[in-house]
JSON list of N, CA and C in Angstrom, two decimals:
[
{"chain": "A", "resi": 1, "resn": "MET", "atom": "N", "xyz": [2.51, 9.98, 5.66]},
{"chain": "A", "resi": 1, "resn": "MET", "atom": "CA", "xyz": [1.82, 10.86, 4.76]},
{"chain": "A", "resi": 1, "resn": "MET", "atom": "C", "xyz": [1.76, 10.25, 3.36]},
{"chain": "A", "resi": 2, "resn": "LEU", "atom": "N", "xyz": [2.81, 9.57, 2.99]},
{"chain": "A", "resi": 2, "resn": "LEU", "atom": "CA", "xyz": [2.85, 8.96, 1.67]},
{"chain": "A", "resi": 2, "resn": "LEU", "atom": "C", "xyz": [1.74, 7.92, 1.51]},
{"chain": "A", "resi": 3, "resn": "SER", "atom": "N", "xyz": [1.52, 7.12, 2.53]},
{"chain": "A", "resi": 3, "resn": "SER", "atom": "CA", "xyz": [0.47, 6.11, 2.43]},
{"chain": "A", "resi": 3, "resn": "SER", "atom": "C", "xyz": [-0.92, 6.73, 2.40]},
{"chain": "A", "resi": 4, "resn": "THR", "atom": "N", "xyz": [-1.10, 7.87, 3.04]},
{"chain": "A", "resi": 4, "resn": "THR", "atom": "CA", "xyz": [-2.40, 8.56, 2.99]},
{"chain": "A", "resi": 4, "resn": "THR", "atom": "C", "xyz": [-2.68, 9.07, 1.59]},
{"chain": "A", "resi": 5, "resn": "ILE", "atom": "N", "xyz": [-1.70, 9.70, 0.99]},
{"chain": "A", "resi": 5, "resn": "ILE", "atom": "CA", "xyz": [-1.85, 10.18, -0.38]},
{"chain": "A", "resi": 5, "resn": "ILE", "atom": "C", "xyz": [-2.11, 9.01, -1.32]},
{"chain": "A", "resi": 6, "resn": "TRP", "atom": "N", "xyz": [-1.39, 7.94, -1.12]},
{"chain": "A", "resi": 6, "resn": "TRP", "atom": "CA", "xyz": [-1.54, 6.75, -1.96]},
{"chain": "A", "resi": 6, "resn": "TRP", "atom": "C", "xyz": [-2.95, 6.18, -1.85]},
{"chain": "A", "resi": 7, "resn": "SER", "atom": "N", "xyz": [-3.46, 6.04, -0.63]},
{"chain": "A", "resi": 7, "resn": "SER", "atom": "CA", "xyz": [-4.77, 5.43, -0.45]},
{"chain": "A", "resi": 7, "resn": "SER", "atom": "C", "xyz": [-5.90, 6.31, -0.98]},
{"chain": "A", "resi": 8, "resn": "VAL", "atom": "N", "xyz": [-5.72, 7.62, -0.97]},
{"chain": "A", "resi": 8, "resn": "VAL", "atom": "CA", "xyz": [-6.74, 8.52, -1.50]},
{"chain": "A", "resi": 8, "resn": "VAL", "atom": "C", "xyz": [-6.85, 8.40, -3.01]},
{"chain": "A", "resi": 9, "resn": "HIS", "atom": "N", "xyz": [-5.74, 8.28, -3.69]},
{"chain": "A", "resi": 9, "resn": "HIS", "atom": "CA", "xyz": [-5.73, 8.27, -5.15]},
{"chain": "A", "resi": 9, "resn": "HIS", "atom": "C", "xyz": [-5.64, 6.88, -5.76]},
{"chain": "A", "resi": 10, "resn": "PHE", "atom": "N", "xyz": [-5.63, 5.85, -4.94]},
{"chain": "A", "resi": 10, "resn": "PHE", "atom": "CA", "xyz": [-5.39, 4.49, -5.40]},
{"chain": "A", "resi": 10, "resn": "PHE", "atom": "C", "xyz": [-6.42, 4.02, -6.43]},
{"chain": "A", "resi": 11, "resn": "VAL", "atom": "N", "xyz": [-7.70, 4.24, -6.15]},
{"chain": "A", "resi": 11, "resn": "VAL", "atom": "CA", "xyz": [-8.76, 3.76, -7.05]},
{"chain": "A", "resi": 11, "resn": "VAL", "atom": "C", "xyz": [-8.68, 4.47, -8.39]},
{"chain": "A", "resi": 12, "resn": "SER", "atom": "N", "xyz": [-8.46, 5.78, -8.38]},
{"chain": "A", "resi": 12, "resn": "SER", "atom": "CA", "xyz": [-8.37, 6.50, -9.65]},
{"chain": "A", "resi": 12, "resn": "SER", "atom": "C", "xyz": [-7.12, 6.10, -10.44]},
{"chain": "A", "resi": 13, "resn": "ILE", "atom": "N", "xyz": [-6.04, 5.78, -9.75]},
{"chain": "A", "resi": 13, "resn": "ILE", "atom": "CA", "xyz": [-4.83, 5.32, -10.44]},
{"chain": "A", "resi": 13, "resn": "ILE", "atom": "C", "xyz": [-5.09, 3.97, -11.11]},
{"chain": "A", "resi": 14, "resn": "LEU", "atom": "N", "xyz": [-5.78, 3.08, -10.40]},
{"chain": "A", "resi": 14, "resn": "LEU", "atom": "CA", "xyz": [-6.08, 1.77, -10.98]},
{"chain": "A", "resi": 14, "resn": "LEU", "atom": "C", "xyz": [-7.04, 1.88, -12.16]},
{"chain": "A", "resi": 15, "resn": "THR", "atom": "N", "xyz": [-8.05, 2.74, -12.05]},
{"chain": "A", "resi": 15, "resn": "THR", "atom": "CA", "xyz": [-8.98, 2.88, -13.18]},
{"chain": "A", "resi": 15, "resn": "THR", "atom": "C", "xyz": [-8.29, 3.52, -14.38]},
{"chain": "A", "resi": 16, "resn": "ALA", "atom": "N", "xyz": [-7.37, 4.45, -14.13]},
{"chain": "A", "resi": 16, "resn": "ALA", "atom": "CA", "xyz": [-6.60, 5.04, -15.23]},
{"chain": "A", "resi": 16, "resn": "ALA", "atom": "C", "xyz": [-5.65, 4.03, -15.85]},
{"chain": "A", "resi": 17, "resn": "SER", "atom": "N", "xyz": [-5.26, 3.01, -15.08]},
{"chain": "A", "resi": 17, "resn": "SER", "atom": "CA", "xyz": [-4.38, 1.96, -15.60]},
{"chain": "A", "resi": 17, "resn": "SER", "atom": "C", "xyz": [-5.13, 0.92, -16.41]},
{"chain": "A", "resi": 18, "resn": "GLY", "atom": "N", "xyz": [-6.47, 1.02, -16.44]},
{"chain": "A", "resi": 18, "resn": "GLY", "atom": "CA", "xyz": [-7.24, 0.10, -17.26]},
{"chain": "A", "resi": 18, "resn": "GLY", "atom": "C", "xyz": [-8.10, -0.88, -16.50]},
{"chain": "A", "resi": 19, "resn": "TYR", "atom": "N", "xyz": [-8.08, -0.83, -15.20]},
{"chain": "A", "resi": 19, "resn": "TYR", "atom": "CA", "xyz": [-8.92, -1.73, -14.41]},
{"chain": "A", "resi": 19, "resn": "TYR", "atom": "C", "xyz": [-10.35, -1.21, -14.39]},
{"chain": "A", "resi": 20, "resn": "ALA", "atom": "N", "xyz": [-11.31, -2.11, -14.32]},
{"chain": "A", "resi": 20, "resn": "ALA", "atom": "CA", "xyz": [-12.71, -1.72, -14.17]},
{"chain": "A", "resi": 20, "resn": "ALA", "atom": "C", "xyz": [-12.89, -1.09, -12.78]},
{"chain": "A", "resi": 21, "resn": "THR", "atom": "N", "xyz": [-13.87, -0.22, -12.66]},
{"chain": "A", "resi": 21, "resn": "THR", "atom": "CA", "xyz": [-14.10, 0.46, -11.39]},
{"chain": "A", "resi": 21, "resn": "THR", "atom": "C", "xyz": [-14.39, -0.52, -10.26]},
{"chain": "A", "resi": 22, "resn": "VAL", "atom": "N", "xyz": [-15.16, -1.56, -10.57]},
{"chain": "A", "resi": 22, "resn": "VAL", "atom": "CA", "xyz": [-15.49, -2.56, -9.54]},
{"chain": "A", "resi": 22, "resn": "VAL", "atom": "C", "xyz": [-14.23, -3.26, -9.05]},
{"chain": "A", "resi": 23, "resn": "VAL", "atom": "N", "xyz": [-13.34, -3.60, -9.96]},
{"chain": "A", "resi": 23, "resn": "VAL", "atom": "CA", "xyz": [-12.09, -4.28, -9.58]},
{"chain": "A", "resi": 23, "resn": "VAL", "atom": "C", "xyz": [-11.20, -3.33, -8.79]},
{"chain": "A", "resi": 24, "resn": "ALA", "atom": "N", "xyz": [-11.11, -2.07, -9.23]},
{"chain": "A", "resi": 24, "resn": "ALA", "atom": "CA", "xyz": [-10.27, -1.09, -8.53]},
{"chain": "A", "resi": 24, "resn": "ALA", "atom": "C", "xyz": [-10.76, -0.86, -7.10]},
{"chain": "A", "resi": 25, "resn": "VAL", "atom": "N", "xyz": [-12.07, -0.76, -6.92]},
{"chain": "A", "resi": 25, "resn": "VAL", "atom": "CA", "xyz": [-12.62, -0.58, -5.57]},
{"chain": "A", "resi": 25, "resn": "VAL", "atom": "C", "xyz": [-12.38, -1.83, -4.74]},
{"chain": "A", "resi": 26, "resn": "GLY", "atom": "N", "xyz": [-12.52, -3.01, -5.35]},
{"chain": "A", "resi": 26, "resn": "GLY", "atom": "CA", "xyz": [-12.27, -4.26, -4.64]},
{"chain": "A", "resi": 26, "resn": "GLY", "atom": "C", "xyz": [-10.84, -4.36, -4.16]},
{"chain": "A", "resi": 27, "resn": "ILE", "atom": "N", "xyz": [-9.91, -3.97, -5.00]},
{"chain": "A", "resi": 27, "resn": "ILE", "atom": "CA", "xyz": [-8.50, -3.98, -4.60]},
{"chain": "A", "resi": 27, "resn": "ILE", "atom": "C", "xyz": [-8.26, -2.91, -3.53]},
{"chain": "A", "resi": 28, "resn": "GLY", "atom": "N", "xyz": [-8.93, -1.76, -3.68]},
{"chain": "A", "resi": 28, "resn": "GLY", "atom": "CA", "xyz": [-8.78, -0.68, -2.71]},
{"chain": "A", "resi": 28, "resn": "GLY", "atom": "C", "xyz": [-9.26, -1.03, -1.32]},
{"chain": "A", "resi": 29, "resn": "THR", "atom": "N", "xyz": [-10.21, -1.96, -1.23]},
{"chain": "A", "resi": 29, "resn": "THR", "atom": "CA", "xyz": [-10.70, -2.36, 0.09]},
{"chain": "A", "resi": 29, "resn": "THR", "atom": "C", "xyz": [-9.66, -3.16, 0.87]},
{"chain": "A", "resi": 30, "resn": "LEU", "atom": "N", "xyz": [-8.60, -3.58, 0.23]},
{"chain": "A", "resi": 30, "resn": "LEU", "atom": "CA", "xyz": [-7.55, -4.32, 0.92]},
{"chain": "A", "resi": 30, "resn": "LEU", "atom": "C", "xyz": [-6.59, -3.42, 1.69]},
{"chain": "A", "resi": 31, "resn": "ILE", "atom": "N", "xyz": [-6.69, -2.10, 1.49]},
{"chain": "A", "resi": 31, "resn": "ILE", "atom": "CA", "xyz": [-5.78, -1.17, 2.16]},
{"chain": "A", "resi": 31, "resn": "ILE", "atom": "C", "xyz": [-5.96, -1.22, 3.67]},
{"chain": "A", "resi": 32, "resn": "GLY", "atom": "N", "xyz": [-7.20, -1.18, 4.13]},
{"chain": "A", "resi": 32, "resn": "GLY", "atom": "CA", "xyz": [-7.46, -1.20, 5.58]},
{"chain": "A", "resi": 32, "resn": "GLY", "atom": "C", "xyz": [-6.93, -2.44, 6.27]},
{"chain": "A", "resi": 33, "resn": "PRO", "atom": "N", "xyz": [-7.30, -3.66, 5.79]},
{"chain": "A", "resi": 33, "resn": "PRO", "atom": "CA", "xyz": [-6.75, -4.86, 6.42]},
{"chain": "A", "resi": 33, "resn": "PRO", "atom": "C", "xyz": [-5.22, -4.95, 6.34]},
{"chain": "A", "resi": 34, "resn": "ALA", "atom": "N", "xyz": [-4.64, -4.42, 5.27]},
{"chain": "A", "resi": 34, "resn": "ALA", "atom": "CA", "xyz": [-3.18, -4.43, 5.17]},
{"chain": "A", "resi": 34, "resn": "ALA", "atom": "C", "xyz": [-2.56, -3.53, 6.24]},
{"chain": "A", "resi": 35, "resn": "GLN", "atom": "N", "xyz": [-3.19, -2.39, 6.52]},
{"chain": "A", "resi": 35, "resn": "GLN", "atom": "CA", "xyz": [-2.68, -1.50, 7.57]},
{"chain": "A", "resi": 35, "resn": "GLN", "atom": "C", "xyz": [-2.79, -2.15, 8.95]},
{"chain": "A", "resi": 36, "resn": "VAL", "atom": "N", "xyz": [-3.88, -2.85, 9.18]},
{"chain": "A", "resi": 36, "resn": "VAL", "atom": "CA", "xyz": [-4.04, -3.56, 10.46]},
{"chain": "A", "resi": 36, "resn": "VAL", "atom": "C", "xyz": [-2.98, -4.64, 10.61]},
{"chain": "A", "resi": 37, "resn": "ALA", "atom": "N", "xyz": [-2.74, -5.39, 9.53]},
{"chain": "A", "resi": 37, "resn": "ALA", "atom": "CA", "xyz": [-1.72, -6.44, 9.58]},
{"chain": "A", "resi": 37, "resn": "ALA", "atom": "C", "xyz": [-0.34, -5.84, 9.83]},
{"chain": "A", "resi": 38, "resn": "ALA", "atom": "N", "xyz": [-0.06, -4.70, 9.23]},
{"chain": "A", "resi": 38, "resn": "ALA", "atom": "CA", "xyz": [1.24, -4.05, 9.46]},
{"chain": "A", "resi": 38, "resn": "ALA", "atom": "C", "xyz": [1.39, -3.62, 10.91]},
{"chain": "A", "resi": 39, "resn": "ARG", "atom": "N", "xyz": [0.32, -3.09, 11.50]},
{"chain": "A", "resi": 39, "resn": "ARG", "atom": "CA", "xyz": [0.38, -2.69, 12.91]},
{"chain": "A", "resi": 39, "resn": "ARG", "atom": "C", "xyz": [0.58, -3.91, 13.81]},
{"chain": "A", "resi": 40, "resn": "LEU", "atom": "N", "xyz": [-0.08, -5.01, 13.50]},
{"chain": "A", "resi": 40, "resn": "LEU", "atom": "CA", "xyz": [0.10, -6.23, 14.30]},
{"chain": "A", "resi": 40, "resn": "LEU", "atom": "C", "xyz": [1.54, -6.73, 14.22]},
{"chain": "A", "resi": 41, "resn": "LEU", "atom": "N", "xyz": [2.11, -6.71, 13.02]},
{"chain": "A", "resi": 41, "resn": "LEU", "atom": "CA", "xyz": [3.51, -7.13, 12.87]},
{"chain": "A", "resi": 41, "resn": "LEU", "atom": "C", "xyz": [4.44, -6.21, 13.66]},
{"chain": "A", "resi": 42, "resn": "GLU", "atom": "N", "xyz": [4.13, -4.92, 13.64]},
{"chain": "A", "resi": 42, "resn": "GLU", "atom": "CA", "xyz": [4.96, -3.97, 14.38]},
{"chain": "A", "resi": 42, "resn": "GLU", "atom": "C", "xyz": [4.85, -4.22, 15.89]},
{"chain": "A", "resi": 43, "resn": "MET", "atom": "N", "xyz": [3.66, -4.52, 16.37]},
{"chain": "A", "resi": 43, "resn": "MET", "atom": "CA", "xyz": [3.49, -4.80, 17.80]},
{"chain": "A", "resi": 43, "resn": "MET", "atom": "C", "xyz": [4.16, -6.11, 18.19]},
{"chain": "A", "resi": 44, "resn": "MET", "atom": "N", "xyz": [4.20, -7.08, 17.27]},
{"chain": "A", "resi": 44, "resn": "MET", "atom": "CA", "xyz": [4.86, -8.34, 17.57]},
{"chain": "A", "resi": 44, "resn": "MET", "atom": "C", "xyz": [6.36, -8.15, 17.76]},
{"chain": "A", "resi": 45, "resn": "GLY", "atom": "N", "xyz": [6.91, -7.09, 17.15]},
{"chain": "A", "resi": 45, "resn": "GLY", "atom": "CA", "xyz": [8.33, -6.79, 17.33]},
{"chain": "A", "resi": 45, "resn": "GLY", "atom": "C", "xyz": [8.65, -6.23, 18.70]},
{"chain": "A", "resi": 46, "resn": "ARG", "atom": "N", "xyz": [7.64, -5.79, 19.43]},
{"chain": "A", "resi": 46, "resn": "ARG", "atom": "CA", "xyz": [7.76, -5.27, 20.80]},
{"chain": "A", "resi": 46, "resn": "ARG", "atom": "C", "xyz": [8.81, -4.17, 20.93]},
{"chain": "A", "resi": 47, "resn": "GLY", "atom": "N", "xyz": [8.87, -3.30, 19.96]},
{"chain": "A", "resi": 47, "resn": "GLY", "atom": "CA", "xyz": [9.77, -2.16, 20.05]},
{"chain": "A", "resi": 47, "resn": "GLY", "atom": "C", "xyz": [11.23, -2.47, 19.87]},
{"chain": "A", "resi": 48, "resn": "ARG", "atom": "N", "xyz": [11.54, -3.64, 19.34]},
{"chain": "A", "resi": 48, "resn": "ARG", "atom": "CA", "xyz": [12.95, -4.02, 19.16]},
{"chain": "A", "resi": 48, "resn": "ARG", "atom": "C", "xyz": [13.59, -3.29, 17.99]},
{"chain": "A", "resi": 49, "resn": "HIS", "atom": "N", "xyz": [12.77, -2.75, 17.11]},
{"chain": "A", "resi": 49, "resn": "HIS", "atom": "CA", "xyz": [13.31, -2.11, 15.91]},
{"chain": "A", "resi": 49, "resn": "HIS", "atom": "C", "xyz": [13.22, -0.59, 16.07]},
{"chain": "A", "resi": 50, "resn": "HIS", "atom": "N", "xyz": [14.26, 0.07, 15.67]},
{"chain": "A", "resi": 50, "resn": "HIS", "atom": "CA", "xyz": [14.31, 1.52, 15.75]},
{"chain": "A", "resi": 50, "resn": "HIS", "atom": "C", "xyz": [13.25, 2.11, 14.81]},
{"chain": "A", "resi": 51, "resn": "PRO", "atom": "N", "xyz": [12.61, 3.20, 15.19]},
{"chain": "A", "resi": 51, "resn": "PRO", "atom": "CA", "xyz": [11.57, 3.80, 14.35]},
{"chain": "A", "resi": 51, "resn": "PRO", "atom": "C", "xyz": [12.05, 4.17, 12.95]},
{"chain": "A", "resi": 52, "resn": "LEU", "atom": "N", "xyz": [13.32, 4.55, 12.82]},
{"chain": "A", "resi": 52, "resn": "LEU", "atom": "CA", "xyz": [13.83, 4.89, 11.49]},
{"chain": "A", "resi": 52, "resn": "LEU", "atom": "C", "xyz": [13.90, 3.66, 10.58]},
{"chain": "A", "resi": 53, "resn": "TRP", "atom": "N", "xyz": [14.24, 2.50, 11.14]},
{"chain": "A", "resi": 53, "resn": "TRP", "atom": "CA", "xyz": [14.27, 1.28, 10.34]},
{"chain": "A", "resi": 53, "resn": "TRP", "atom": "C", "xyz": [12.85, 0.87, 9.94]},
{"chain": "A", "resi": 54, "resn": "THR", "atom": "N", "xyz": [11.91, 1.06, 10.86]},
{"chain": "A", "resi": 54, "resn": "THR", "atom": "CA", "xyz": [10.51, 0.76, 10.54]},
{"chain": "A", "resi": 54, "resn": "THR", "atom": "C", "xyz": [10.01, 1.67, 9.43]},
{"chain": "A", "resi": 55, "resn": "MET", "atom": "N", "xyz": [10.35, 2.96, 9.51]},
{"chain": "A", "resi": 55, "resn": "MET", "atom": "CA", "xyz": [9.94, 3.91, 8.47]},
{"chain": "A", "resi": 55, "resn": "MET", "atom": "C", "xyz": [10.57, 3.56, 7.13]},
{"chain": "A", "resi": 56, "resn": "LEU", "atom": "N", "xyz": [11.85, 3.19, 7.14]},
{"chain": "A", "resi": 56, "resn": "LEU", "atom": "CA", "xyz": [12.53, 2.84, 5.90]},
{"chain": "A", "resi": 56, "resn": "LEU", "atom": "C", "xyz": [11.89, 1.61, 5.26]},
{"chain": "A", "resi": 57, "resn": "PHE", "atom": "N", "xyz": [11.62, 0.59, 6.06]},
{"chain": "A", "resi": 57, "resn": "PHE", "atom": "CA", "xyz": [10.98, -0.61, 5.53]},
{"chain": "A", "resi": 57, "resn": "PHE", "atom": "C", "xyz": [9.60, -0.29, 4.97]},
{"chain": "A", "resi": 58, "resn": "SER", "atom": "N", "xyz": [8.86, 0.54, 5.68]},
{"chain": "A", "resi": 58, "resn": "SER", "atom": "CA", "xyz": [7.52, 0.93, 5.24]},
{"chain": "A", "resi": 58, "resn": "SER", "atom": "C", "xyz": [7.57, 1.69, 3.92]},
{"chain": "A", "resi": 59, "resn": "ALA", "atom": "N", "xyz": [8.49, 2.63, 3.80]},
{"chain": "A", "resi": 59, "resn": "ALA", "atom": "CA", "xyz": [8.61, 3.41, 2.56]},
{"chain": "A", "resi": 59, "resn": "ALA", "atom": "C", "xyz": [9.02, 2.52, 1.40]},
{"chain": "A", "resi": 60, "resn": "LEU", "atom": "N", "xyz": [9.91, 1.56, 1.65]},
{"chain": "A", "resi": 60, "resn": "LEU", "atom": "CA", "xyz": [10.32, 0.65, 0.58]},
{"chain": "A", "resi": 60, "resn": "LEU", "atom": "C", "xyz": [9.18, -0.28, 0.17]},
{"chain": "A", "resi": 61, "resn": "ALA", "atom": "N", "xyz": [8.35, -0.69, 1.12]},
{"chain": "A", "resi": 61, "resn": "ALA", "atom": "CA", "xyz": [7.20, -1.53, 0.79]},
{"chain": "A", "resi": 61, "resn": "ALA", "atom": "C", "xyz": [6.19, -0.76, -0.07]},
{"chain": "A", "resi": 62, "resn": "VAL", "atom": "N", "xyz": [5.95, 0.51, 0.26]},
{"chain": "A", "resi": 62, "resn": "VAL", "atom": "CA", "xyz": [5.04, 1.34, -0.55]},
{"chain": "A", "resi": 62, "resn": "VAL", "atom": "C", "xyz": [5.64, 1.55, -1.93]},
{"chain": "A", "resi": 63, "resn": "LEU", "atom": "N", "xyz": [6.94, 1.78, -2.00]},
{"chain": "A", "resi": 63, "resn": "LEU", "atom": "CA", "xyz": [7.60, 1.96, -3.29]},
{"chain": "A", "resi": 63, "resn": "LEU", "atom": "C", "xyz": [7.49, 0.70, -4.15]},
{"chain": "A", "resi": 64, "resn": "ALA", "atom": "N", "xyz": [7.69, -0.46, -3.54]},
{"chain": "A", "resi": 64, "resn": "ALA", "atom": "CA", "xyz": [7.59, -1.72, -4.29]},
{"chain": "A", "resi": 64, "resn": "ALA", "atom": "C", "xyz": [6.16, -1.95, -4.78]},
{"chain": "A", "resi": 65, "resn": "GLY", "atom": "N", "xyz": [5.19, -1.67, -3.94]},
{"chain": "A", "resi": 65, "resn": "GLY", "atom": "CA", "xyz": [3.80, -1.84, -4.34]},
{"chain": "A", "resi": 65, "resn": "GLY", "atom": "C", "xyz": [3.38, -0.89, -5.43]},
{"chain": "A", "resi": 66, "resn": "SER", "atom": "N", "xyz": [3.75, 0.37, -5.30]},
{"chain": "A", "resi": 66, "resn": "SER", "atom": "CA", "xyz": [3.38, 1.34, -6.32]},
{"chain": "A", "resi": 66, "resn": "SER", "atom": "C", "xyz": [4.12, 1.09, -7.63]},
{"chain": "A", "resi": 67, "resn": "SER", "atom": "N", "xyz": [5.35, 0.64, -7.54]},
{"chain": "A", "resi": 67, "resn": "SER", "atom": "CA", "xyz": [6.10, 0.30, -8.76]},
{"chain": "A", "resi": 67, "resn": "SER", "atom": "C", "xyz": [5.46, -0.87, -9.49]},
{"chain": "A", "resi": 68, "resn": "SER", "atom": "N", "xyz": [4.97, -1.83, -8.74]},
{"chain": "A", "resi": 68, "resn": "SER", "atom": "CA", "xyz": [4.34, -2.98, -9.39]},
{"chain": "A", "resi": 68, "resn": "SER", "atom": "C", "xyz": [3.05, -2.57, -10.10]},
{"chain": "A", "resi": 69, "resn": "VAL", "atom": "N", "xyz": [2.34, -1.58, -9.58]},
{"chain": "A", "resi": 69, "resn": "VAL", "atom": "CA", "xyz": [1.13, -1.10, -10.25]},
{"chain": "A", "resi": 69, "resn": "VAL", "atom": "C", "xyz": [1.49, -0.32, -11.51]},
{"chain": "A", "resi": 70, "resn": "PHE", "atom": "N", "xyz": [2.48, 0.56, -11.41]},
{"chain": "A", "resi": 70, "resn": "PHE", "atom": "CA", "xyz": [2.83, 1.42, -12.54]},
{"chain": "A", "resi": 70, "resn": "PHE", "atom": "C", "xyz": [3.57, 0.68, -13.65]},
{"chain": "A", "resi": 71, "resn": "LEU", "atom": "N", "xyz": [4.31, -0.36, -13.32]},
{"chain": "A", "resi": 71, "resn": "LEU", "atom": "CA", "xyz": [5.13, -1.03, -14.32]},
{"chain": "A", "resi": 71, "resn": "LEU", "atom": "C", "xyz": [4.45, -2.20, -15.01]},
{"chain": "A", "resi": 72, "resn": "GLN", "atom": "N", "xyz": [3.30, -2.62, -14.50]},
{"chain": "A", "resi": 72, "resn": "GLN", "atom": "CA", "xyz": [2.63, -3.75, -15.15]},
{"chain": "A", "resi": 72, "resn": "GLN", "atom": "C", "xyz": [1.81, -3.26, -16.33]},
{"chain": "A", "resi": 73, "resn": "ARG", "atom": "N", "xyz": [1.50, -4.18, -17.20]},
{"chain": "A", "resi": 73, "resn": "ARG", "atom": "CA", "xyz": [0.68, -3.86, -18.36]},
{"chain": "A", "resi": 73, "resn": "ARG", "atom": "C", "xyz": [-0.78, -3.78, -17.95]},
{"chain": "A", "resi": 74, "resn": "SER", "atom": "N", "xyz": [-1.55, -3.06, -18.71]},
{"chain": "A", "resi": 74, "resn": "SER", "atom": "CA", "xyz": [-2.98, -2.97, -18.45]},
{"chain": "A", "resi": 74, "resn": "SER", "atom": "C", "xyz": [-3.63, -4.32, -18.67]},
{"chain": "A", "resi": 75, "resn": "PRO", "atom": "N", "xyz": [-4.66, -4.64, -17.85]},
{"chain": "A", "resi": 75, "resn": "PRO", "atom": "CA", "xyz": [-5.33, -5.94, -18.01]},
{"chain": "A", "resi": 75, "resn": "PRO", "atom": "C", "xyz": [-6.11, -6.04, -19.29]}
]
């Protein structure tokens, strides 16, 4: 659910941070391919990892990404 909320508001967060709309939309288009890559990595694990560990890693990755957006200076 966190990633859904993030992807819905991502472009407006970037434009509020000072990015041009074209750049924000361009960066936003990377969300889909990133989700596909994450699913492929998860399938490569062949179920060896417990779902709670997968969820924890996923939440930490979203936290790291969102922190990098919020903590950087405007372009």
